[in-house]
Coordinates of C-alpha atoms and ligand atoms in Angstrom, one line a residue:
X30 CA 25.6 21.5 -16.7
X31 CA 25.0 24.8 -14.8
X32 CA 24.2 27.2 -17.5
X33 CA 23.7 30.4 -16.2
X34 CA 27.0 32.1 -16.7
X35 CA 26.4 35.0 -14.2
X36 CA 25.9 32.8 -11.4
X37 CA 29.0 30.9 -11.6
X38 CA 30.8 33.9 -9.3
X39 CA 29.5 32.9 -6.2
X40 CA 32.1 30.0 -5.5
X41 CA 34.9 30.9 -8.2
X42 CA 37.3 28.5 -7.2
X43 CA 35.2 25.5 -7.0
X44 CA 34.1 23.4 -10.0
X45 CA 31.7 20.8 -10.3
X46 CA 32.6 18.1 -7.5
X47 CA 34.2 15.1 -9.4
X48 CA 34.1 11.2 -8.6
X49 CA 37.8 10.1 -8.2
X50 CA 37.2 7.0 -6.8
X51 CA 38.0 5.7 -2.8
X52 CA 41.8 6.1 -3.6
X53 CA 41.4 9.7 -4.2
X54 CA 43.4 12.3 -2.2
X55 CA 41.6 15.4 -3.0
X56 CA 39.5 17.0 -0.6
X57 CA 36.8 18.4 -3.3
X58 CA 36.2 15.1 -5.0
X59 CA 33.9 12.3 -4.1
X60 CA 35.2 9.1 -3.0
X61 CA 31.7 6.8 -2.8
X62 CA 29.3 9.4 -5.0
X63 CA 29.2 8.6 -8.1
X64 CA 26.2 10.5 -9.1
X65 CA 25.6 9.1 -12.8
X66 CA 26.9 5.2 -11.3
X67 CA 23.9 3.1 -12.7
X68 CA 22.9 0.7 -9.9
X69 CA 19.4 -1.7 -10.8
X70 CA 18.6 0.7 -13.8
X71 CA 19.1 3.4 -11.5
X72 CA 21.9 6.4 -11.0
X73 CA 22.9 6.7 -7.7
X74 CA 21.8 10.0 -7.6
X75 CA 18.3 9.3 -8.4
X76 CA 18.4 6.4 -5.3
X77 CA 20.1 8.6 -3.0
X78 CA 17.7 11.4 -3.5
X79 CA 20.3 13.8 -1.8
X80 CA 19.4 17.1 -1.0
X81 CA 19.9 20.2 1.2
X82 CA 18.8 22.2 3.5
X83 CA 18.6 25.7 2.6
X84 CA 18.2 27.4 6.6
X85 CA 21.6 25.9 7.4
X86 CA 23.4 25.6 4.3
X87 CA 22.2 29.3 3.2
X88 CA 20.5 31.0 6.4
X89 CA 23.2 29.6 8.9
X90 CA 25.4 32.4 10.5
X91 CA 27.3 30.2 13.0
X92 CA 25.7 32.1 15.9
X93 CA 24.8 30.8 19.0
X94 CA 23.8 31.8 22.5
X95 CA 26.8 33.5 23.3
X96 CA 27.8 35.2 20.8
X97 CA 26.5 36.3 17.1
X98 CA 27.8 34.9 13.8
X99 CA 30.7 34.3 13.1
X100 CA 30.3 33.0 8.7
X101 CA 30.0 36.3 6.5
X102 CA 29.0 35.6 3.0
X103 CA 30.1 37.2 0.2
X104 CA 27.0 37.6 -1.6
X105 CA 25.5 39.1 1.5
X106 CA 25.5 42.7 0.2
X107 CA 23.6 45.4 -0.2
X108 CA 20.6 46.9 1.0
X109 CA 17.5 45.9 -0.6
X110 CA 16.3 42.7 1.3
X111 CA 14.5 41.4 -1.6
X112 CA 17.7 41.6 -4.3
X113 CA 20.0 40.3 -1.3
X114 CA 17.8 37.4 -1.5
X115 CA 18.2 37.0 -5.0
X116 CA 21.3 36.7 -4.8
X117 CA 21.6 34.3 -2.2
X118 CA 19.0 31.7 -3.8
X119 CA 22.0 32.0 -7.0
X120 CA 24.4 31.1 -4.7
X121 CA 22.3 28.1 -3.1
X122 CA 21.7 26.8 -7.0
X123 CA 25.3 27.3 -8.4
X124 CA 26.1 25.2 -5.0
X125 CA 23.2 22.3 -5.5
X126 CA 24.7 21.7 -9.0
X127 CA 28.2 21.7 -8.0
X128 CA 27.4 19.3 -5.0
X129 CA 25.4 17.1 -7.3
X130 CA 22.7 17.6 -4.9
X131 CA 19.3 16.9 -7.2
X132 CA 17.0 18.3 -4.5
X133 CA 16.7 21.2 -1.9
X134 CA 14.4 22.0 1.2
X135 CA 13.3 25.7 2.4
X136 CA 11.2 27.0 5.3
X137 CA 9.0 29.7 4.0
X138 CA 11.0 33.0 5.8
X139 CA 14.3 30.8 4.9
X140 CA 13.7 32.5 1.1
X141 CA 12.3 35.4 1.4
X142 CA 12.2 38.5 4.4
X143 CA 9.4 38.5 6.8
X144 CA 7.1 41.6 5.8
X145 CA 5.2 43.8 8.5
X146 CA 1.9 42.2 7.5
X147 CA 1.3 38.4 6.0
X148 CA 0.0 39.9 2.7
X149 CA 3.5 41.5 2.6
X150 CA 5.7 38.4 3.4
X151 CA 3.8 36.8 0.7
X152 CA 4.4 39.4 -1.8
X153 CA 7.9 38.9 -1.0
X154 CA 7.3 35.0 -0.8
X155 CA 5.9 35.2 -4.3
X156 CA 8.9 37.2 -5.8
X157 CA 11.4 34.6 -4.6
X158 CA 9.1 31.6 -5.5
X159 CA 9.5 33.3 -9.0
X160 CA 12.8 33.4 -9.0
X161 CA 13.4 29.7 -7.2
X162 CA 11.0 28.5 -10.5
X163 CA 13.3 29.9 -12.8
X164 CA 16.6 28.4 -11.2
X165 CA 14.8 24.8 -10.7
X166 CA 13.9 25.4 -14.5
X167 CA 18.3 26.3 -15.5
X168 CA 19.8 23.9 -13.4
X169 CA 16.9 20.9 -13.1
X170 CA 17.4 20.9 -8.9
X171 CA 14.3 20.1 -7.5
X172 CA 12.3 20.8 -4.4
X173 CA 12.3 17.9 -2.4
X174 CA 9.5 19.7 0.5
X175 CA 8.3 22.7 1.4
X176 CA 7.5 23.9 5.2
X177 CA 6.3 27.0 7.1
X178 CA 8.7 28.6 10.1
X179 CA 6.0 28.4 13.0
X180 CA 8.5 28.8 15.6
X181 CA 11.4 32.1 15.1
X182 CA 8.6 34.9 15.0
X183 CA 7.5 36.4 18.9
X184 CA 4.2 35.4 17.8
X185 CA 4.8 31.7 17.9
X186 CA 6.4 31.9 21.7
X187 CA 3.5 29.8 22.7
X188 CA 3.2 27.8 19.5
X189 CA 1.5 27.6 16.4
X190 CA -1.7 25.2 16.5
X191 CA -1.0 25.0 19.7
X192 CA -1.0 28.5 20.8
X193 CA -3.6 29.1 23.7
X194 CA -4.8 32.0 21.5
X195 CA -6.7 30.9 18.7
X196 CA -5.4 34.2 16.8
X197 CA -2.3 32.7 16.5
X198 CA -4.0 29.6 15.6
X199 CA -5.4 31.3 12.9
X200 CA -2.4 33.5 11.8
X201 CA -0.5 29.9 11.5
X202 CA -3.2 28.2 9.4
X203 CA -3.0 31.2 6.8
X204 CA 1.0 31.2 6.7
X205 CA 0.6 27.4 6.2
X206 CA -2.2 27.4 3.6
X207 CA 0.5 29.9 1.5
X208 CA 3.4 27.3 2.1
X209 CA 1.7 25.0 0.5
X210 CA 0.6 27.1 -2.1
X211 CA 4.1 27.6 -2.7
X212 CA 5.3 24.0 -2.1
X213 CA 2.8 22.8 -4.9
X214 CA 4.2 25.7 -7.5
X215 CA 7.7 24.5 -7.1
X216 CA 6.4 20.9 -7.5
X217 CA 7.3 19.7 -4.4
X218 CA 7.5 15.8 -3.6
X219 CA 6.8 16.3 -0.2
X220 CA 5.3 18.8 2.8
X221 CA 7.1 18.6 6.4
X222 CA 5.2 19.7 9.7
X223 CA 8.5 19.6 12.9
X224 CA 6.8 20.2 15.6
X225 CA 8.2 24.0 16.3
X226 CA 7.1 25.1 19.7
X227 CA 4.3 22.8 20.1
X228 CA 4.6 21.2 23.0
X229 CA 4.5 23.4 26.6
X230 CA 7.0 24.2 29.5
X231 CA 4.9 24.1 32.5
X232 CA 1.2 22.6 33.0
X233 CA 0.8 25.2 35.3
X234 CA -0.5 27.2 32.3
X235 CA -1.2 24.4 30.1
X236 CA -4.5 22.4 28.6
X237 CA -2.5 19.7 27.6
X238 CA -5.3 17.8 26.2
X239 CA -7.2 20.6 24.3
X240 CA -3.6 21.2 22.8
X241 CA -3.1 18.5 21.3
X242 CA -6.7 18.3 19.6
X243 CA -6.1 21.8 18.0
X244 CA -2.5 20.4 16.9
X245 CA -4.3 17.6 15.3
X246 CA -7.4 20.2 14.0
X247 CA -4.7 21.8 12.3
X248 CA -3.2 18.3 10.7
X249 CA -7.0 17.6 9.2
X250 CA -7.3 21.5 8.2
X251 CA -4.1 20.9 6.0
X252 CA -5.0 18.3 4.7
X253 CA -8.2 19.2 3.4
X254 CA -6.5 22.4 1.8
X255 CA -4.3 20.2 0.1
X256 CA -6.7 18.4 -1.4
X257 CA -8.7 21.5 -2.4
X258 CA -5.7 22.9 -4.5
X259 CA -4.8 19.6 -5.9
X260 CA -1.4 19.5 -4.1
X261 CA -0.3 15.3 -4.5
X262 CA 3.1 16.0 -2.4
X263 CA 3.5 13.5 0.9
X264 CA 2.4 14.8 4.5
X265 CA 5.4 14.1 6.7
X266 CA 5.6 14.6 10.6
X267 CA 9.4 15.0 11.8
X268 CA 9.1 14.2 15.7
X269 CA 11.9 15.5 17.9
X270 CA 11.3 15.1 21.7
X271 CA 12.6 18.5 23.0
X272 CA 13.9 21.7 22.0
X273 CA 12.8 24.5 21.8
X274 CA 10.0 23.2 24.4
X275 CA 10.7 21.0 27.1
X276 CA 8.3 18.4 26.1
X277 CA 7.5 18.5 22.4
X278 CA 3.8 16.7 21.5
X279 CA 5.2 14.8 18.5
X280 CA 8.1 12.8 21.1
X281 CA 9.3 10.4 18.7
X282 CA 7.9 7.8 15.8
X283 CA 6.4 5.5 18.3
X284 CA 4.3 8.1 19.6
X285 CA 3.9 10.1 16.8
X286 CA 2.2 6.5 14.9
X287 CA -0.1 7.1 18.2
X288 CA -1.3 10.8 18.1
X289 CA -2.2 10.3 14.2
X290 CA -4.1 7.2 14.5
X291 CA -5.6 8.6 17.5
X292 CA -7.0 11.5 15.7
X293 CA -7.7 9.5 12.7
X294 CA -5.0 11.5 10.5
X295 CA -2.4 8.2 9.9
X296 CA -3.7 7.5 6.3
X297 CA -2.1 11.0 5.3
X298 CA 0.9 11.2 6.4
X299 CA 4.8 9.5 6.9
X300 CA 7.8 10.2 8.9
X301 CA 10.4 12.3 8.1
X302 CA 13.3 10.8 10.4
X303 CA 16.2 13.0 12.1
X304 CA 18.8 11.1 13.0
X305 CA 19.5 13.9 15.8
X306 CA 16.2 14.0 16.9
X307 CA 16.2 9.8 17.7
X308 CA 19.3 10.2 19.7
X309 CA 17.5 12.8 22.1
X310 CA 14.9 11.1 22.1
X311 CA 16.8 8.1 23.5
X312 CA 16.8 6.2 20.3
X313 CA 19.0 5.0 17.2
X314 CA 18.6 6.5 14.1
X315 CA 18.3 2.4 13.5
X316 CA 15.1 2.5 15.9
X317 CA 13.2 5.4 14.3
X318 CA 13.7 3.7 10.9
X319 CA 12.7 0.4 11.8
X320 CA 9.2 1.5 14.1
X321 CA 8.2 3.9 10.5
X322 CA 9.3 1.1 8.4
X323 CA 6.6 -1.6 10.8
X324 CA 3.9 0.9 10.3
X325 CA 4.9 1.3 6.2
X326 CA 4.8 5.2 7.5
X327 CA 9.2 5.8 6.6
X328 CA 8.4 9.0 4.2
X329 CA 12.3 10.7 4.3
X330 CA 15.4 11.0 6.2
X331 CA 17.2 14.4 7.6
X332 CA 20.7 13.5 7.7
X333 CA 22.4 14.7 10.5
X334 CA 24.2 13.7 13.8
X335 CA 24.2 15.2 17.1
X336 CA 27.2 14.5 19.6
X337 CA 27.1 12.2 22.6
X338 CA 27.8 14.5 25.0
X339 CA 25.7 17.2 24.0
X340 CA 21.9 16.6 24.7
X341 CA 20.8 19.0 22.1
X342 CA 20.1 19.4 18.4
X343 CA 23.7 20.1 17.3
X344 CA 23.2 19.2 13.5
X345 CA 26.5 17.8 12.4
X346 CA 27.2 16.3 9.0
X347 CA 27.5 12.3 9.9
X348 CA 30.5 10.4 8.7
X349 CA 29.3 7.3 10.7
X350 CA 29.7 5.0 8.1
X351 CA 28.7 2.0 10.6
X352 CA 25.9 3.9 11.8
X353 CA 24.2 5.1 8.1
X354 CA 24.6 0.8 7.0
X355 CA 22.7 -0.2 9.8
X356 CA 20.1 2.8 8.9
X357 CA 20.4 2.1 5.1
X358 CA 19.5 -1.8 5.7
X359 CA 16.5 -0.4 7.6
X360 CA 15.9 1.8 4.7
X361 CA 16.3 -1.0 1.4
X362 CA 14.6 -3.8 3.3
X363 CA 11.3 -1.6 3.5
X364 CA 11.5 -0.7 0.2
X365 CA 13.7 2.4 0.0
X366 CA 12.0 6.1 0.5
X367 CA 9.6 6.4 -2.6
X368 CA 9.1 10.5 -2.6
X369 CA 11.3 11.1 0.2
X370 CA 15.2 11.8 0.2
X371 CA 18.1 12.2 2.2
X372 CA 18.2 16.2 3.9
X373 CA 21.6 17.3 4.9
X374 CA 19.8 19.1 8.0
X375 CA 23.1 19.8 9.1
X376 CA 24.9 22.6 9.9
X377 CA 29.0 23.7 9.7
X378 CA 30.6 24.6 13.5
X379 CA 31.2 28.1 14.3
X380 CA 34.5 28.3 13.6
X381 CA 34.1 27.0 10.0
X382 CA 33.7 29.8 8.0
X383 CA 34.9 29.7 4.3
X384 CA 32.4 28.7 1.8
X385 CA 34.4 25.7 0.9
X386 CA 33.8 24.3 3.9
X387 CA 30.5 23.9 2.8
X388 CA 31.5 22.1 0.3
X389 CA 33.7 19.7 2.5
X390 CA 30.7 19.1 4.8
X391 CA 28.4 17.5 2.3
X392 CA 30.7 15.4 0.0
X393 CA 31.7 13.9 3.8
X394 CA 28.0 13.3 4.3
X395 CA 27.4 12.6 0.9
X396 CA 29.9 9.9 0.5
X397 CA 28.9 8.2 4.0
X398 CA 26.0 7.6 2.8
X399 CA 26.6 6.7 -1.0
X400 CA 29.1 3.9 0.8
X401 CA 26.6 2.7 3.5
X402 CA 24.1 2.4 0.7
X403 CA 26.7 0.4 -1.6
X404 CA 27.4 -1.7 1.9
X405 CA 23.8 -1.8 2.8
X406 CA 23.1 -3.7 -0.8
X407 CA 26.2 -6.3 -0.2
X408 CA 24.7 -7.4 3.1
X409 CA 20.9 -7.4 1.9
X410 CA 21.9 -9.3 -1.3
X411 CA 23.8 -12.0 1.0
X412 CA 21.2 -12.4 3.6
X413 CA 23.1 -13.5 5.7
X414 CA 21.6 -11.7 9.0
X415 CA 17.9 -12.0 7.3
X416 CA 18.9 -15.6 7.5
X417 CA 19.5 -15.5 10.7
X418 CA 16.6 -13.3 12.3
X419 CA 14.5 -16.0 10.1
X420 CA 15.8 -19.2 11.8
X421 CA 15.5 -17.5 15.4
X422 CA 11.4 -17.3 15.1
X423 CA 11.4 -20.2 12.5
X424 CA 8.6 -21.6 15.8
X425 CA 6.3 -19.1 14.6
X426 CA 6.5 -20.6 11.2
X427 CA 4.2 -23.7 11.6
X428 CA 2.5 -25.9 14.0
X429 CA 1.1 -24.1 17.1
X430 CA 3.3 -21.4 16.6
X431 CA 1.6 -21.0 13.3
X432 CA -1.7 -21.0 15.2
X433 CA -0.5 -18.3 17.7
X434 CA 0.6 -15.9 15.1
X435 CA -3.1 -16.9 13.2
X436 CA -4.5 -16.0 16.6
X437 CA -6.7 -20.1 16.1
X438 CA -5.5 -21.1 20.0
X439 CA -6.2 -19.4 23.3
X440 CA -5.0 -20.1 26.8
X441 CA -6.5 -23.3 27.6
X442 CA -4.9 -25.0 24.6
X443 CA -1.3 -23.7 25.0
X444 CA -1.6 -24.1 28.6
X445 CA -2.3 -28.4 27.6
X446 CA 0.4 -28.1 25.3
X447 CA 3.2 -27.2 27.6
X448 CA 1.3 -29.4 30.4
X449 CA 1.4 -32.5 28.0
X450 CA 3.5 -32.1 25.3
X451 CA 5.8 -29.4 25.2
X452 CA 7.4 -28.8 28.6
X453 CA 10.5 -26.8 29.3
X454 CA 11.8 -24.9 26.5
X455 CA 15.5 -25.2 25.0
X456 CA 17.4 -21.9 25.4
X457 CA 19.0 -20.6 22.2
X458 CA 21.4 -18.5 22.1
X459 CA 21.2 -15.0 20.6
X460 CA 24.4 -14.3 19.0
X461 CA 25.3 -11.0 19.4
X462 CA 28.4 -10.7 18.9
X463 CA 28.8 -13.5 16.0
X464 CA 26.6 -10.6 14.2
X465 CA 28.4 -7.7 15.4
X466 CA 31.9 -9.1 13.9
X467 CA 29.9 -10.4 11.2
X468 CA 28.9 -6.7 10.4
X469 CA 32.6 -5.2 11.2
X470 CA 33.6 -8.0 8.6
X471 CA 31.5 -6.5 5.9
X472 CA 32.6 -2.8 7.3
X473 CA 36.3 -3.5 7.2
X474 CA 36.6 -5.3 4.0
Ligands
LIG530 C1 14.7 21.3 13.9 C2 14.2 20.6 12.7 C3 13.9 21.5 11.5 C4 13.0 20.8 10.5 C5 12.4 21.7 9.6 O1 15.2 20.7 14.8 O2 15.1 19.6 12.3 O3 15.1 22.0 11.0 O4 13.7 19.8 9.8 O5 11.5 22.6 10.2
LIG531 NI1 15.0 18.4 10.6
LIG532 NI1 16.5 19.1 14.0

């Protein structure tokens, strides 16, 4: 229970978020969460590993390019940066325990004002790191991973480690080596590089190729500070193909698995997946999952959406149930996320300015994804589409297929075999939409 009395005036009119079941008709209750619902020795809160995302939840104005904010907190008073601050993180924590969220996230300059000089920003880091330590401590929310901002300050127009100017370079590597400072002091699980502004506009005033090996000098220079400090949280790369730059380095999964064995750097880290950031990259949310999961690299998930006929990052809460069971499947049948979680990376619209509409955004994403989960389990435990995907490369299992898959028989030999033996081969149909119904079946009862 929340026990600090003082902070329970931030949302006065909303109490803890109950269960009441799929039947329910209230807005502020959960249909599908059931955070204390033991599942396999487990709550569901401790496999769903929710947690949010304190630049949109806390940090978000609703502004965009053409116009500024529109969402006015109350507790966004006063003068002194620092105490404003303060109060802020006491709104975020009276909100994570009457969510039910067990985790949050945080960029660095999400918490605490940007000072004239770094020794200033950390001072001010330090003071809100304090008091993040004390609410984690009251309310037992914890800090799912840490991350540096690389990419709002002027100074990062040209990006961080891969800023032409190895100043900037620099400047990054000390903001970063304080992030995770501050990541391992609020025991993070985890540490998240998104690409920022590294990628370029033009190659007319880029070294493409030098870029990239400072991006991946920067990886290795992280990682050897974490080891120095003793910092055991997971290394997570969160690829996104564009925006802000036109062609970010870290593209997607695929070619993401690709710069860090490249650079020898893939031991050290996982993905952390953004369901917004597949779709622009011309992906599923499915795809990402499954080309992490191959690799045993799936490290965590920012929940989100993005809309079909928008091509950028719009951060929506997702309600796609059919989408998140296809992702969840993805999810269980490589073993679930060990230290990662599920991010609400997600943002309200504009126009949706009360602060219970926070609240209405997440148990929507929240329940979506406690049902896929619940669905996701039903259709692992039956098999019945593991059954299938079995039986279609069931040639594989033995025989020569056996052999090819051993790598024990070249070209001359399959080339005898289909000469001799084998001859055309038997076309087999593929099913589709046998397995999409049988999906919808499981979907809509
Ligand atoms: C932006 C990213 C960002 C990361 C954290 O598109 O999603 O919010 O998750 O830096
Ligand atoms: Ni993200
Ligand atoms: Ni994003």
């Amino acid at each position: 229970m929340w026990p600090l009395k003082k902070t329970m005036a931030h949302f006065p009119k909303i109490r803890r978020i109950p269960f009441e079941g799929p039947a329910s008709k209230n807005p502020l209750a959960f249909r599908h969460y059931q955070p204390s619902e033991v599942i396999d020795g487990r709550t569901l809160k401790e496999h769903l590993r929710f947690s949010i995302a304190y630049w949109h939840a806390f940090r978000g104005t609703g502004g965009d390019p053409f116009g500024p904010g529109t969402i006015v907190r109350p507790w966004e008073k006063g003068r002194d940066a620092i105490s404003v601050a303060k109060t802020r993180m006491d709104a975020a924590f009276e909100f994570f325990t009457k969510i039910e969220s067990p985790f949050w996230c945080f960029h660095d300059r999400d918490i605490a004002p940007e000072g004239r000089t770094l020794a200033e920003s950390n001072r001010h880091l330090d003071k809100l790191v304090a008091h993040a330590r004390d609410l984690q401590k009251a309310t037992g929310v914890k800090l799912l991973w840490g991350t540096a901002n690389l990419f709002s300050n002027p100074r990062y127009m040209c990006g961080a480690a891969t800023n032409p100017d190895a100043h900037v370079f620099a400047y990054a590597a000390a903001q970063v080596k304080k992030a995770l400072d501050v990541t391992k002091a609020l025991g993070g699980e985890n540490y998240v590089f998104w690409g920022g502004r590294e990628g370029y506009e033009t190659l007319l005033n880029t070294n493409l190729k030098r870029e990239q090996a400072h991006l991946a000098t920067f990886l290795h220079l992280a990682v050897e500070y974490a080891k120095n400090i003793g910092f055991k949280g997971q290394f997570l790369i969160e690829p996104k193909p564009k925006e802000p730059t036109k062609h970010q380095y870290d593209f997607d999964v695929a070619s993401g698995i690709a710069f860090l064995r490249t650079h020898g750097l893939d031991k050290h880290f996982k993905f952390n997946i953004e369901t917004n950031h597949a779709t622009l990259a011309g992906h599923t949310f499915q795809h990402e999952i499954e080309v992490a999961a191959a690799a045993g690299m799936l490290g965590s998930i920012d929940a989100n959406t993005g809309d079909l006929l928008l091509g950028w990052d719009t951060d929506q809460f997702n309600t796609d149930v059919r989408e998140l069971t296809l992702a969840m499947t993805g999810i269980l049948r490589a073993g679930g996320l060990g230290t990662g979680g599920f991010n609400f990376d997600a943002k309200l619209r504009r126009p949706s300015i009360d602060p219970e509409d926070l609240f209405h955004a997440h148990i929507g994403g929240m329940d979506a994804y406690a049902l896929a989960f619940k669905l996701a389990r039903r259709i692992l435990a039956e098999g019945k589409f593991e059954q299938f995907v079995a039986a279609r490369y069931a040639s594989f299992d033995s025989g020569f297929g056996r052999d090819i898959e051993k790598r024990r028989i070249g070209f001359r030999e399959l080339n005898q075999l289909v000469l001799k033996k084998l001859g055309e081969p038997k076309p087999r149909s593929g099913k589709q939409e046998y397995l999409e119904n049988l999906l919808a079946s499981y979907l809509h009862g």
